[in-house]
Coordinates of C-alpha atoms and ligand atoms in Angstrom, one line a residue:
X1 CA 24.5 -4.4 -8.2
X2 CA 24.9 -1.1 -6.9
X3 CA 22.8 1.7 -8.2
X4 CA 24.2 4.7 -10.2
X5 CA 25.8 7.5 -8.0
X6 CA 23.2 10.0 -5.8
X7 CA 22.5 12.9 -3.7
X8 CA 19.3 12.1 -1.4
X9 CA 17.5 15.0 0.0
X10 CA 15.1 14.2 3.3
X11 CA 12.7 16.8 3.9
X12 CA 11.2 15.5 7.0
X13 CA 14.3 13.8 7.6
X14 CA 13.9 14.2 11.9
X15 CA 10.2 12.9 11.2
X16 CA 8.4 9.6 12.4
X17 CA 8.5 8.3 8.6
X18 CA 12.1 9.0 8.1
X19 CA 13.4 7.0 11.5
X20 CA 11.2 4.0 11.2
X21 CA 11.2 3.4 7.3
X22 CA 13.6 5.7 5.0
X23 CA 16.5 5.4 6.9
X24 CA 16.3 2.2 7.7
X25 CA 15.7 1.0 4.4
X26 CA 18.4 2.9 3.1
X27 CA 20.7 1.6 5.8
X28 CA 19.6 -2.1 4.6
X29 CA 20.6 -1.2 1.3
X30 CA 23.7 -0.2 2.3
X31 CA 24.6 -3.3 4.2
X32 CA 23.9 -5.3 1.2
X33 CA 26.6 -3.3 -0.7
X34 CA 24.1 -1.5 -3.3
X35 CA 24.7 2.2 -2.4
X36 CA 28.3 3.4 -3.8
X37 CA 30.9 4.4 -2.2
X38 CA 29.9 8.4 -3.2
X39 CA 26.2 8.3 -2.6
X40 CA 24.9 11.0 -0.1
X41 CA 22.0 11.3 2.2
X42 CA 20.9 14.4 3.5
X43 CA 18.5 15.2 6.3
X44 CA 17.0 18.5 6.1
X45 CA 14.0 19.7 8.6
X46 CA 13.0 22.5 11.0
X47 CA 15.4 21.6 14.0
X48 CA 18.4 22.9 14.8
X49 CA 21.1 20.0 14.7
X50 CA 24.3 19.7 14.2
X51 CA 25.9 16.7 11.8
X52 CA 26.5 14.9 15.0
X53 CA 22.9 15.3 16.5
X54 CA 21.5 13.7 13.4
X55 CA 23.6 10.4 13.0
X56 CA 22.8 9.9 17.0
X57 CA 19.5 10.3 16.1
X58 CA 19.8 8.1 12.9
X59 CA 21.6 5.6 15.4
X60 CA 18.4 5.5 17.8
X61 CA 16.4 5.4 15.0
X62 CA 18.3 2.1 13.8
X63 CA 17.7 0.8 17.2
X64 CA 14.5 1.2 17.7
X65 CA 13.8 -0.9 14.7
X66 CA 14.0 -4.5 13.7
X67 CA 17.4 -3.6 12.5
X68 CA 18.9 -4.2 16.1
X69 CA 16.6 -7.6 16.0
X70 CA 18.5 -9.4 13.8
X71 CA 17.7 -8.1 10.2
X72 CA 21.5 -6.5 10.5
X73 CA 22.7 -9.2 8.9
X74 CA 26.1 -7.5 7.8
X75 CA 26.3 -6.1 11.6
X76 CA 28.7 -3.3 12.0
X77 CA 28.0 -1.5 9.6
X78 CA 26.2 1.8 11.3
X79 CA 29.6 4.0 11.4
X80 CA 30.1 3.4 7.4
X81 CA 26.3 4.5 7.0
X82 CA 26.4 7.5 9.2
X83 CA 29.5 8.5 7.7
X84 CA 27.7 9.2 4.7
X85 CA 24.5 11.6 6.5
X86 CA 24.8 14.9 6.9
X87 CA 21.8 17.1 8.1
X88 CA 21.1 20.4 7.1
X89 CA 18.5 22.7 9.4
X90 CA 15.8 24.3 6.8
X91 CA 12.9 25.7 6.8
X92 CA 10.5 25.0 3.8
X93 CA 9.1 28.5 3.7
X94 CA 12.0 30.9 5.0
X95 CA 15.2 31.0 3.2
X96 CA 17.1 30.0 6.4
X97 CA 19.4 27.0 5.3
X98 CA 19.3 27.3 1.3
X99 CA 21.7 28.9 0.4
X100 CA 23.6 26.4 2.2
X101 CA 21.9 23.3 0.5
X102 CA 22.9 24.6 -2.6
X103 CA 26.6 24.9 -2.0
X104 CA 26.4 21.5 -0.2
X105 CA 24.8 20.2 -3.8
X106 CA 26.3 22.0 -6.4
X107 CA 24.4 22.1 -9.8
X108 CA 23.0 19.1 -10.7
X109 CA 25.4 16.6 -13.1
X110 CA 24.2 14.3 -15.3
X111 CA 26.5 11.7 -13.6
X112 CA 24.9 11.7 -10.3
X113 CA 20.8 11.3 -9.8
X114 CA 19.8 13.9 -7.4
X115 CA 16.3 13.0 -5.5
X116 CA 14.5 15.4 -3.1
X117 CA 12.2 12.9 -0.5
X118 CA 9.3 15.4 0.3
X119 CA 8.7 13.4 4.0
X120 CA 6.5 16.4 5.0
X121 CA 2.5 17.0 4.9
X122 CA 1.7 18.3 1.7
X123 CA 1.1 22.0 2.7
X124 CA 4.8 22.3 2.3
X125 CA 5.0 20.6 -1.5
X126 CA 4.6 24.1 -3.0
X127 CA 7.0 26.2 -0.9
X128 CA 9.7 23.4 -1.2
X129 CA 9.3 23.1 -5.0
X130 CA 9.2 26.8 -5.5
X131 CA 12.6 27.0 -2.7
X132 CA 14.4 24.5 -5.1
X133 CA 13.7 26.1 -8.4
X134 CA 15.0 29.7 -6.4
X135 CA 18.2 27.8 -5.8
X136 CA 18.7 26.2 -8.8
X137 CA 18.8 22.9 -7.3
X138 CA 16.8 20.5 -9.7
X139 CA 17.1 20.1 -13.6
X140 CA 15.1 18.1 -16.0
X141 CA 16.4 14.9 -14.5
X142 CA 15.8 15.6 -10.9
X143 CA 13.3 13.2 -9.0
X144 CA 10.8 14.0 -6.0
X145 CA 9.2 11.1 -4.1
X146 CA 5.9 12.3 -2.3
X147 CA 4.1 10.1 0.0
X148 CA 0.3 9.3 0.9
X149 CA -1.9 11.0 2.1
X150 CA -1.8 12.5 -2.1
X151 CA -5.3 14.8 -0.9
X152 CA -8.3 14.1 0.9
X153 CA -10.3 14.1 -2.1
X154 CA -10.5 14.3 -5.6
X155 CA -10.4 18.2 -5.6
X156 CA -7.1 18.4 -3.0
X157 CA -5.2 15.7 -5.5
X158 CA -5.6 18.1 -8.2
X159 CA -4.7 20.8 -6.3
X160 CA -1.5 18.8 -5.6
X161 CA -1.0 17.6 -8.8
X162 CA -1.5 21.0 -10.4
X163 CA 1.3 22.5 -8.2
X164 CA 3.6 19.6 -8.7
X165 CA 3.3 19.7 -12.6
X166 CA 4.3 23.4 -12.3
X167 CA 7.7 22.6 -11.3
X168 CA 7.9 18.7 -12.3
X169 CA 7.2 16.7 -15.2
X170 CA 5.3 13.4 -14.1
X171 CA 8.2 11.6 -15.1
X172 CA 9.9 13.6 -12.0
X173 CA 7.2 12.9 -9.9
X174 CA 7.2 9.1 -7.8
X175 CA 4.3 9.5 -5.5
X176 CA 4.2 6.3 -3.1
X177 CA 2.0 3.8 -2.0
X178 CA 4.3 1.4 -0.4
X179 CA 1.7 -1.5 -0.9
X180 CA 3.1 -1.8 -4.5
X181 CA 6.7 -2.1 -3.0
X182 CA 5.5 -5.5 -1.3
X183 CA 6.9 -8.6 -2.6
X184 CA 3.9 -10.5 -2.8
X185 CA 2.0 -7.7 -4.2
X186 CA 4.2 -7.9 -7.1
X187 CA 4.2 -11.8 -7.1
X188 CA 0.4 -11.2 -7.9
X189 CA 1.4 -9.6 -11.6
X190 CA 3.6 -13.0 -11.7
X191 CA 1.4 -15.2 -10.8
X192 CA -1.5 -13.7 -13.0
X193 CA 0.8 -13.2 -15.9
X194 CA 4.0 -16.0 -15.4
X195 CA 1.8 -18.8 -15.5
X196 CA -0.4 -20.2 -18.7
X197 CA -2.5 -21.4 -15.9
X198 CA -4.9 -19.0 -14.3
X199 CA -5.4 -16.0 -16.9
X200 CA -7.9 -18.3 -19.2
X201 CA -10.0 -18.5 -15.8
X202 CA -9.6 -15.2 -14.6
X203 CA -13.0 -14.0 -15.9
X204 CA -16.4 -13.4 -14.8
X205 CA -16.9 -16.7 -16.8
X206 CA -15.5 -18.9 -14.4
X207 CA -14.9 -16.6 -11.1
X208 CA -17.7 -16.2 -8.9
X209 CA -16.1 -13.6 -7.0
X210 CA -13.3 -12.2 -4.9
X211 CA -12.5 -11.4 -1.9
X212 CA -9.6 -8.7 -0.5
X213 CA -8.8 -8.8 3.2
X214 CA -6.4 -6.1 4.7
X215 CA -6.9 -6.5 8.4
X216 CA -4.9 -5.4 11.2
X217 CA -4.9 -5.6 14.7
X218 CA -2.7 -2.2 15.3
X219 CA -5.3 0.4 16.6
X220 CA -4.5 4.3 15.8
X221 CA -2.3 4.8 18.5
X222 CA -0.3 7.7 18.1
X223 CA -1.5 9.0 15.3
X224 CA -5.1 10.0 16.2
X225 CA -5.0 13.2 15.1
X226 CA -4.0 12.5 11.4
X227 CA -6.2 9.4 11.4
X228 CA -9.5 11.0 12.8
X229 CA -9.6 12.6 9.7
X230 CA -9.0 10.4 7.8
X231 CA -10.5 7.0 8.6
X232 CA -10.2 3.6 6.9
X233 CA -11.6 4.8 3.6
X234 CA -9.2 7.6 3.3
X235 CA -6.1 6.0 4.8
X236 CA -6.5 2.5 3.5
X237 CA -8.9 1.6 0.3
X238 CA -8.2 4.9 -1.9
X239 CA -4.8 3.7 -2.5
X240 CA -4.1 0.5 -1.2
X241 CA -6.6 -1.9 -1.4
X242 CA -7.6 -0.2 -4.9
X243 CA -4.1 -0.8 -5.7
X244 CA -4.9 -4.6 -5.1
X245 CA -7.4 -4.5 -6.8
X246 CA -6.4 -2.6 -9.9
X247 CA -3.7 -5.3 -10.3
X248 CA -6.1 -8.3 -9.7
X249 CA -8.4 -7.0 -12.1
X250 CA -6.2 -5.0 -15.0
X251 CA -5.7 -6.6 -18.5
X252 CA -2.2 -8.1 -19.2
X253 CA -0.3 -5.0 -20.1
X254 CA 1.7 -5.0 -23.4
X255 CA 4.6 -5.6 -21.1
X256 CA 6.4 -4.8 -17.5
X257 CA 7.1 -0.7 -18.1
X258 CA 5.3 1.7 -16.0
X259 CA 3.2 3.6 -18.6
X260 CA 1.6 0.1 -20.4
X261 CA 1.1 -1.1 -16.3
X262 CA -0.2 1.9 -15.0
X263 CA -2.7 2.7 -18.3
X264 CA -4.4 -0.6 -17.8
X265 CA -4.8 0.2 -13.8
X266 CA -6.3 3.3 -14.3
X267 CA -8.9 1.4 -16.9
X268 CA -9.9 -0.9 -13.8
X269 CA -10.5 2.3 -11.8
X270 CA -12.4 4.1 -14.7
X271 CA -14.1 0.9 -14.9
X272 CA -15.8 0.9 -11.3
X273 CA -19.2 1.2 -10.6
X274 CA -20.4 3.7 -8.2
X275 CA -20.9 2.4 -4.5
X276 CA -24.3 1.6 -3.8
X277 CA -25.1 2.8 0.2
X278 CA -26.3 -0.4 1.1
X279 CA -22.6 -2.1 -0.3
X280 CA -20.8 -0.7 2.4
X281 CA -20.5 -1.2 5.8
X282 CA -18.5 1.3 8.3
X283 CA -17.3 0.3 11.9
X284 CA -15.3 1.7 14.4
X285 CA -13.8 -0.7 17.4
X286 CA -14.8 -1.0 21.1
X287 CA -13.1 -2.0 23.6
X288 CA -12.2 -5.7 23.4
X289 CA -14.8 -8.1 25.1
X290 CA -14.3 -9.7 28.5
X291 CA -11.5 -12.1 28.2
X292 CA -10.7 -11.6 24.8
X293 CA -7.1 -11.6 25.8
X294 CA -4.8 -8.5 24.2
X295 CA -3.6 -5.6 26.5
X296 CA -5.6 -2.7 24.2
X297 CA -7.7 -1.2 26.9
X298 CA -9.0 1.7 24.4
X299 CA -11.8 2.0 22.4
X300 CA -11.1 4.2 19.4
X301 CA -13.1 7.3 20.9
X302 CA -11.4 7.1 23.7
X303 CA -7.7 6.4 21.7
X304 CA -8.5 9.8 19.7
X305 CA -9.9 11.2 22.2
X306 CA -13.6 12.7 20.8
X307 CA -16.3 10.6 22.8
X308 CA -18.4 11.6 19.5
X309 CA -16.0 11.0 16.5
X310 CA -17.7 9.3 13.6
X311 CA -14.8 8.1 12.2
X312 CA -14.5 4.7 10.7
X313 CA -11.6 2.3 11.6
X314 CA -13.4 -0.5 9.3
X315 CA -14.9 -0.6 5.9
X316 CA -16.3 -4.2 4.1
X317 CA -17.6 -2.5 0.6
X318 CA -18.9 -4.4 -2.4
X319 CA -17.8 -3.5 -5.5
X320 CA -18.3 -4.3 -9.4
X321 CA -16.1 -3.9 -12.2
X322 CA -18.2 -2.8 -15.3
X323 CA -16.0 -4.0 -18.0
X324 CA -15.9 -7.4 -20.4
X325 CA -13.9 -9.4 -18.4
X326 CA -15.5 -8.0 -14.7
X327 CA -19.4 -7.8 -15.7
X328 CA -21.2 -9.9 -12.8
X329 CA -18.5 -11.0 -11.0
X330 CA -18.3 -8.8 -7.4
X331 CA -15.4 -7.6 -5.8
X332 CA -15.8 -7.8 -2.0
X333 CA -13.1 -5.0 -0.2
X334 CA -12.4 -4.9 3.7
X335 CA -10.3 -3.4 5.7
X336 CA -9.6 -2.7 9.3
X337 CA -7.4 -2.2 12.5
X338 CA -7.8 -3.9 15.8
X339 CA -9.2 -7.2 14.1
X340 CA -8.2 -10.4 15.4
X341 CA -5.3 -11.1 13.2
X342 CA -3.1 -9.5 10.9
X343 CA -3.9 -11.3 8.0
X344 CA -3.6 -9.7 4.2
X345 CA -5.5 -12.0 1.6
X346 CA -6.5 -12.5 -2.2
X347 CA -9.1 -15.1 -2.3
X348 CA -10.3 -16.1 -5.8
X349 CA -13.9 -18.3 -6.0
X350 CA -14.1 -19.7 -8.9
X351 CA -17.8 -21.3 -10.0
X352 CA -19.2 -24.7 -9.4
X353 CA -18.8 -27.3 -11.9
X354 CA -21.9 -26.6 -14.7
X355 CA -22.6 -30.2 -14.1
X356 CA -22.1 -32.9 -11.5
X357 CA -21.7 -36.6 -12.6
X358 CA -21.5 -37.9 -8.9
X359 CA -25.0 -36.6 -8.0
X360 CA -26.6 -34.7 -5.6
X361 CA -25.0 -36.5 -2.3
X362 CA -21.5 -35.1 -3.8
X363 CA -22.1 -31.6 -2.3
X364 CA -21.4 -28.6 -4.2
X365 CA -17.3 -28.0 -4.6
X366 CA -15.4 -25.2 -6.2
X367 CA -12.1 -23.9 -6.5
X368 CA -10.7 -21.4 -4.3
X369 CA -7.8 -19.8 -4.9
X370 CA -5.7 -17.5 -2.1
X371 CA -3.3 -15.9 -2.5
X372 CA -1.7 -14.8 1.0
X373 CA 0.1 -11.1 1.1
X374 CA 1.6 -10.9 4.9
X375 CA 2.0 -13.2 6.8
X376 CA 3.5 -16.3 5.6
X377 CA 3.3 -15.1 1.8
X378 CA 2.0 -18.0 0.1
X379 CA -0.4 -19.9 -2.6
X380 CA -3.1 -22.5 -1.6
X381 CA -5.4 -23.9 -4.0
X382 CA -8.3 -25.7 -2.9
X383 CA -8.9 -28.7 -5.1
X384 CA -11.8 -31.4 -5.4
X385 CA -10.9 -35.3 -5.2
X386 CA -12.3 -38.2 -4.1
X387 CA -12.5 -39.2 -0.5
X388 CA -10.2 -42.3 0.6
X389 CA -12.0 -45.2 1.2
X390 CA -14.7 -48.0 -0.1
X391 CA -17.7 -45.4 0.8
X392 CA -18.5 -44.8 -2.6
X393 CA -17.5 -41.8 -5.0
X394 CA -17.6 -39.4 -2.4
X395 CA -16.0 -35.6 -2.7
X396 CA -14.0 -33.8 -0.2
X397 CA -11.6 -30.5 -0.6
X398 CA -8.0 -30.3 0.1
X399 CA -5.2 -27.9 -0.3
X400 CA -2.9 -28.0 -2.7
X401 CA -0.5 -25.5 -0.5
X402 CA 2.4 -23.3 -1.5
X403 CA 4.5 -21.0 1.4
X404 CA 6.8 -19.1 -0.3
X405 CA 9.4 -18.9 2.6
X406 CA 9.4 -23.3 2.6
X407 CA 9.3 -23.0 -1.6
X408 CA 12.2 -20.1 -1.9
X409 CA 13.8 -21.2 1.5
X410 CA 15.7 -18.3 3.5
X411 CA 15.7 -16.1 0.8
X412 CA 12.1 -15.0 1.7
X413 CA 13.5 -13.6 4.9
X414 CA 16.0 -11.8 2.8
X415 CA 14.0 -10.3 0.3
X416 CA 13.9 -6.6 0.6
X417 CA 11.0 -5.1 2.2
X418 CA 8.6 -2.3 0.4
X419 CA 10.8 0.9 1.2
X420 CA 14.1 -0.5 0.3
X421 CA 12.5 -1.3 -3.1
X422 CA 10.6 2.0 -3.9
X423 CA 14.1 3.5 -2.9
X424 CA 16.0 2.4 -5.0
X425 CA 13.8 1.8 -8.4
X426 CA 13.9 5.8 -7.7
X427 CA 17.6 6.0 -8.3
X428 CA 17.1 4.0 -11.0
X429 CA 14.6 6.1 -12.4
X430 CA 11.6 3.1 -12.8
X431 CA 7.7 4.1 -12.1
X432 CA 6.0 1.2 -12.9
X433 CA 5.7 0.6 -8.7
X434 CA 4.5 4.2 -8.2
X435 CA 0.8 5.7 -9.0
X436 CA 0.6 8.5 -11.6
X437 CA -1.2 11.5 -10.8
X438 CA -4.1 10.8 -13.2
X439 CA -4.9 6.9 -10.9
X440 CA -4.7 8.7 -7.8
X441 CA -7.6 11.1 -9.1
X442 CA -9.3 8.3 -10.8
X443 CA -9.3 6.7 -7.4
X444 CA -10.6 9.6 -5.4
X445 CA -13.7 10.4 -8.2
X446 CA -14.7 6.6 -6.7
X447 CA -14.1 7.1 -3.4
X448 CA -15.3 10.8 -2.9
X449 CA -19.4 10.1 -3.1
X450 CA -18.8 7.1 -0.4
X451 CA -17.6 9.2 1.8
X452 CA -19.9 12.9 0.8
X453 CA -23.2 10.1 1.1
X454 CA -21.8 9.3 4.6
X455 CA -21.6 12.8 5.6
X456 CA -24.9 13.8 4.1
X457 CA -26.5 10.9 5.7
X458 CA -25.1 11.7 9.3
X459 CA -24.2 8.4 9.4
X460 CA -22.6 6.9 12.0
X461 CA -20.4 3.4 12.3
X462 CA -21.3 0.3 13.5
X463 CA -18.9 -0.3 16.5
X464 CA -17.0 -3.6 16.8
X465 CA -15.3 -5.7 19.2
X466 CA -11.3 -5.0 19.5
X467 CA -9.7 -8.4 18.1
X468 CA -13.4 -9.8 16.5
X469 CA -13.7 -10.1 13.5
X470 CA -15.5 -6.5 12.7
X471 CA -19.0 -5.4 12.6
X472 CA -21.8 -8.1 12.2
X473 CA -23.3 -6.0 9.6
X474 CA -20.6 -6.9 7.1
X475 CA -20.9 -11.1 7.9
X476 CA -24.8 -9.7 6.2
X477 CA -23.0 -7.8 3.5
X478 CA -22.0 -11.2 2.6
X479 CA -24.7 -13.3 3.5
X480 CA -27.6 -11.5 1.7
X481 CA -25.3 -12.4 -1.6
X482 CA -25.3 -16.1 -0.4
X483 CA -21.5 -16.0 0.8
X484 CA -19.2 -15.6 3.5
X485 CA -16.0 -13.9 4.1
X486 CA -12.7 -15.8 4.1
X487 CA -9.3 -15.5 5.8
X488 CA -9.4 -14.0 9.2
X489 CA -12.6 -16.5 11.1
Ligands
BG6_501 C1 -0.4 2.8 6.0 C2 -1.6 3.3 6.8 O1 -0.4 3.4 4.8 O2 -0.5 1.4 5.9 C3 -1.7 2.6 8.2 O3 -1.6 4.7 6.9 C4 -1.6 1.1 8.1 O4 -2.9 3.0 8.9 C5 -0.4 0.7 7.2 O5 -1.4 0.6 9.4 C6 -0.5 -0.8 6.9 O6 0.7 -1.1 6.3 P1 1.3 -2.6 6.4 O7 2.6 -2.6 5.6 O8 1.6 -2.8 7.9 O9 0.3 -3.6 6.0

């Protein structure tokens, strides 16, 4: 179904994030008919182009990705989406191209939806609000979309916040955390809340604890100089591993609207105990040991460059949930690039049995329950029977396992990735998938003593081996507490 008519602004739009995700996801949606004939896309940035400049670059840009790999299903259909991008030359804090912008737009109508994408650092979210107030380009029912990093801390996110709500209600406002755009990562509110089956469980009752995985094995190539001051902490568990674990952990909202989803997110946040420093575990990788295979030959120094950089490209945290539901069950976050296999992962422990009939020689069994984000999005559930055979009443474990691309068929394949989604639930005016500026701050009042006890500390991260499995120190995270991590060994 297409969505209602548009004019799409792209600040940034000759930037890194506007060739390898907007654009294409725009262009996806395109090819599967949802854009209408009389939506417009706009690139606006620094550079001087001319119309023709930016669809050749669009047309690299299309290219380069896994658009020319085979997702272009529909094929052919570049010209028809180029012929609807134009590119203006502007500069967020001189009035060079404005006036020109404006007459291209016209005064917003209530018959077309009229979204400004603010693809640039956040330094220039004040001048470009203030430059399209001046020009009378937004109204009441205008939309920005602001991406991550929203601050370094908790102070910088209010900063932001305060100077978007100047100019924007926070029904305007669609900040981004394209975790939430994931398929699976909304299959986790359906699966917690489609199914009579888990949510009587899914307590501290009867879950021992759970795990969250996020690990990569990208490094920080080419983008050391935004990631060195950042690190893992900053650029990966503020937003989206909290994100996970806000909808792992919520209460069943009242139902699927963004204000009842996002109230009983920011309660989980609220909700979180502070860090203790011996709950966390930083690292940073090394180079790769001998005949590990893989052709990184950097260590992350030497990637960004600063022999001395204490930056972390790892983090394995414990956390608890101080709540009803949460009290004594720990959460158990990691995160981190270069690991040995891309490999995103829920994993549910439930408790032991309170009682075994079949006696001691049974060994102790429990339910596990993971839930696999990317790749090969899936369910397996790790169930208790009774081995084959005449030997007696003896127990083993096997999987009761679910891939969602063998269960759905192609249509996984087909399913539209995180951008496309965000994209369009803008046009159609739905936040539920986008974080409101109060969990954003919620989230950085957690994060911001980690990462000041670090500092204060002069504490430095353990390295690890490109493509292991991270530092050692967070296998004893786990083992101290009698467990061990699942999903990338
Ligand atoms: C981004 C981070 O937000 O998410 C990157 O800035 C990270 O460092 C990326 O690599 C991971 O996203 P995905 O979709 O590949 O899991």
């Amino acid at each position: 179904i297409p969505v209602q008519a548009f004019d799409l602004v792209i600040f940034g739009g000759t930037g890194d994030l506007a060739q390898r995700k907007i654009l294409p996801a725009l262009y996806r949606r395109h090819c599967a008919g949802q854009l209408p004939d009389t939506a417009r896309i706009i690139g606006a940035a620094r550079a001087e182009l001319s119309r023709r400049d930016y669809q050749s670059l669009v047309r690299a840009a299309l290219q380069a990705g896994d658009i020319s790999a085979g997702k272009d299903a529909a094929g052919g259909q570049v010209d028809s989406f180029l012929a609807r991008i134009n590119y203006l030359a502007i500069d967020a804090t001189e009035a060079e191209g404005w006036q020109t912008l404006a007459q291209t737009l016209g005064r917003p109508t209530a018959d077309r939806v009229r979204v400004f994408y603010f693809s640039v650092g956040p330094a220039l979210f004040a001048p470009l609000a203030e430059q399209i107030w001046a020009h009378d380009l937004a109204d009441d029912q205008t939309r920005i979309v602001v991406e991550k990093p929203f601050g370094h801390d908790l102070a910088s996110a209010k900063a932001l916040n305060r100077t978007l709500a100047s100019h924007f209600d926070e029904s305007q406002i669609y900040r981004i955390d394209h975790y939430l755009g994931k398929e699976t990562v909304q299959n986790l509110m359906a699966i917690r809340f489609g199914n009579m089956l888990f949510e009587p469980l899914w307590n501290s009752q009867y879950v021992d604890h759970i795990q969250v995985t996020v690990a990569e094995t990208v490094g920080v190539e080419g983008r050391a100089s935004y990631y060195d001051k950042s690190g893992a902490m900053r650029d990966m568990v503020q937003n989206h591993l909290m994100q996970l674990l806000c909808l792992i952990a919520m209460e069943p909202p009242a139902k699927f609207d963004p204000d009842a989803v996002r109230d009983e997110k920011l309660k989980v946040i609220r909700a979180l105990e502070p860090v203790e420093p011996h709950h966390i575990v930083r690292g940073q990788y090394a180079l790769a040991q001998e005949g590990a295979g893989g052709d990184e030959d950097q260590s992350y120094r030497e990637t960004v460059g600063d022999p001395r950089s204490s930056t972390e490209s790892y983090v394995a945290l414990k956390a608890h949930i101080s709540n009803w539901r949460w009290a004594g069950t720990p959460f158990y976050l990691r995160t981190g690039k270069r690991l040995v296999a891309r490999s995103s992962v829920i994993n549910v422990f439930f408790k032991d049995a309170p009682h075994s009939i079949f006696g001691a020689d049974a060994g102790r069994h429990a339910n596990l329950l993971t839930i696999r984000l990317q790749p090969d999005e899936g369910i397996t559930l790790k169930v208790t029977i009774k081995e084959p055979g005449p030997g007696g009443m003896r127990l083993i474990d096997v999987p009761l396992d679910m891939s969602f691309a063998q269960a759905l068929g192609a249509d996984i394949d087909d399913a539209p990735d995180a951008y496309e989604r965000l994209i369009t639930d803008v046009i159609r005016g739905n936040q539920t998938l986008f974080m409101r500026g109060d969990e954003v701050e919620a989230a950085w009042a957690w994060t911001d003593p980690i990462i000041a006890g670090w500092t204060s500390r002069g504490d430095v991260p353990k390295p690890y081996d490109s493509g292991s499995t991270g530092p050692g120190d967070a296998d004893l995270l786990m083992r101290r507490d009698q467990r061990d991590w699942q999903g990338i060994n």
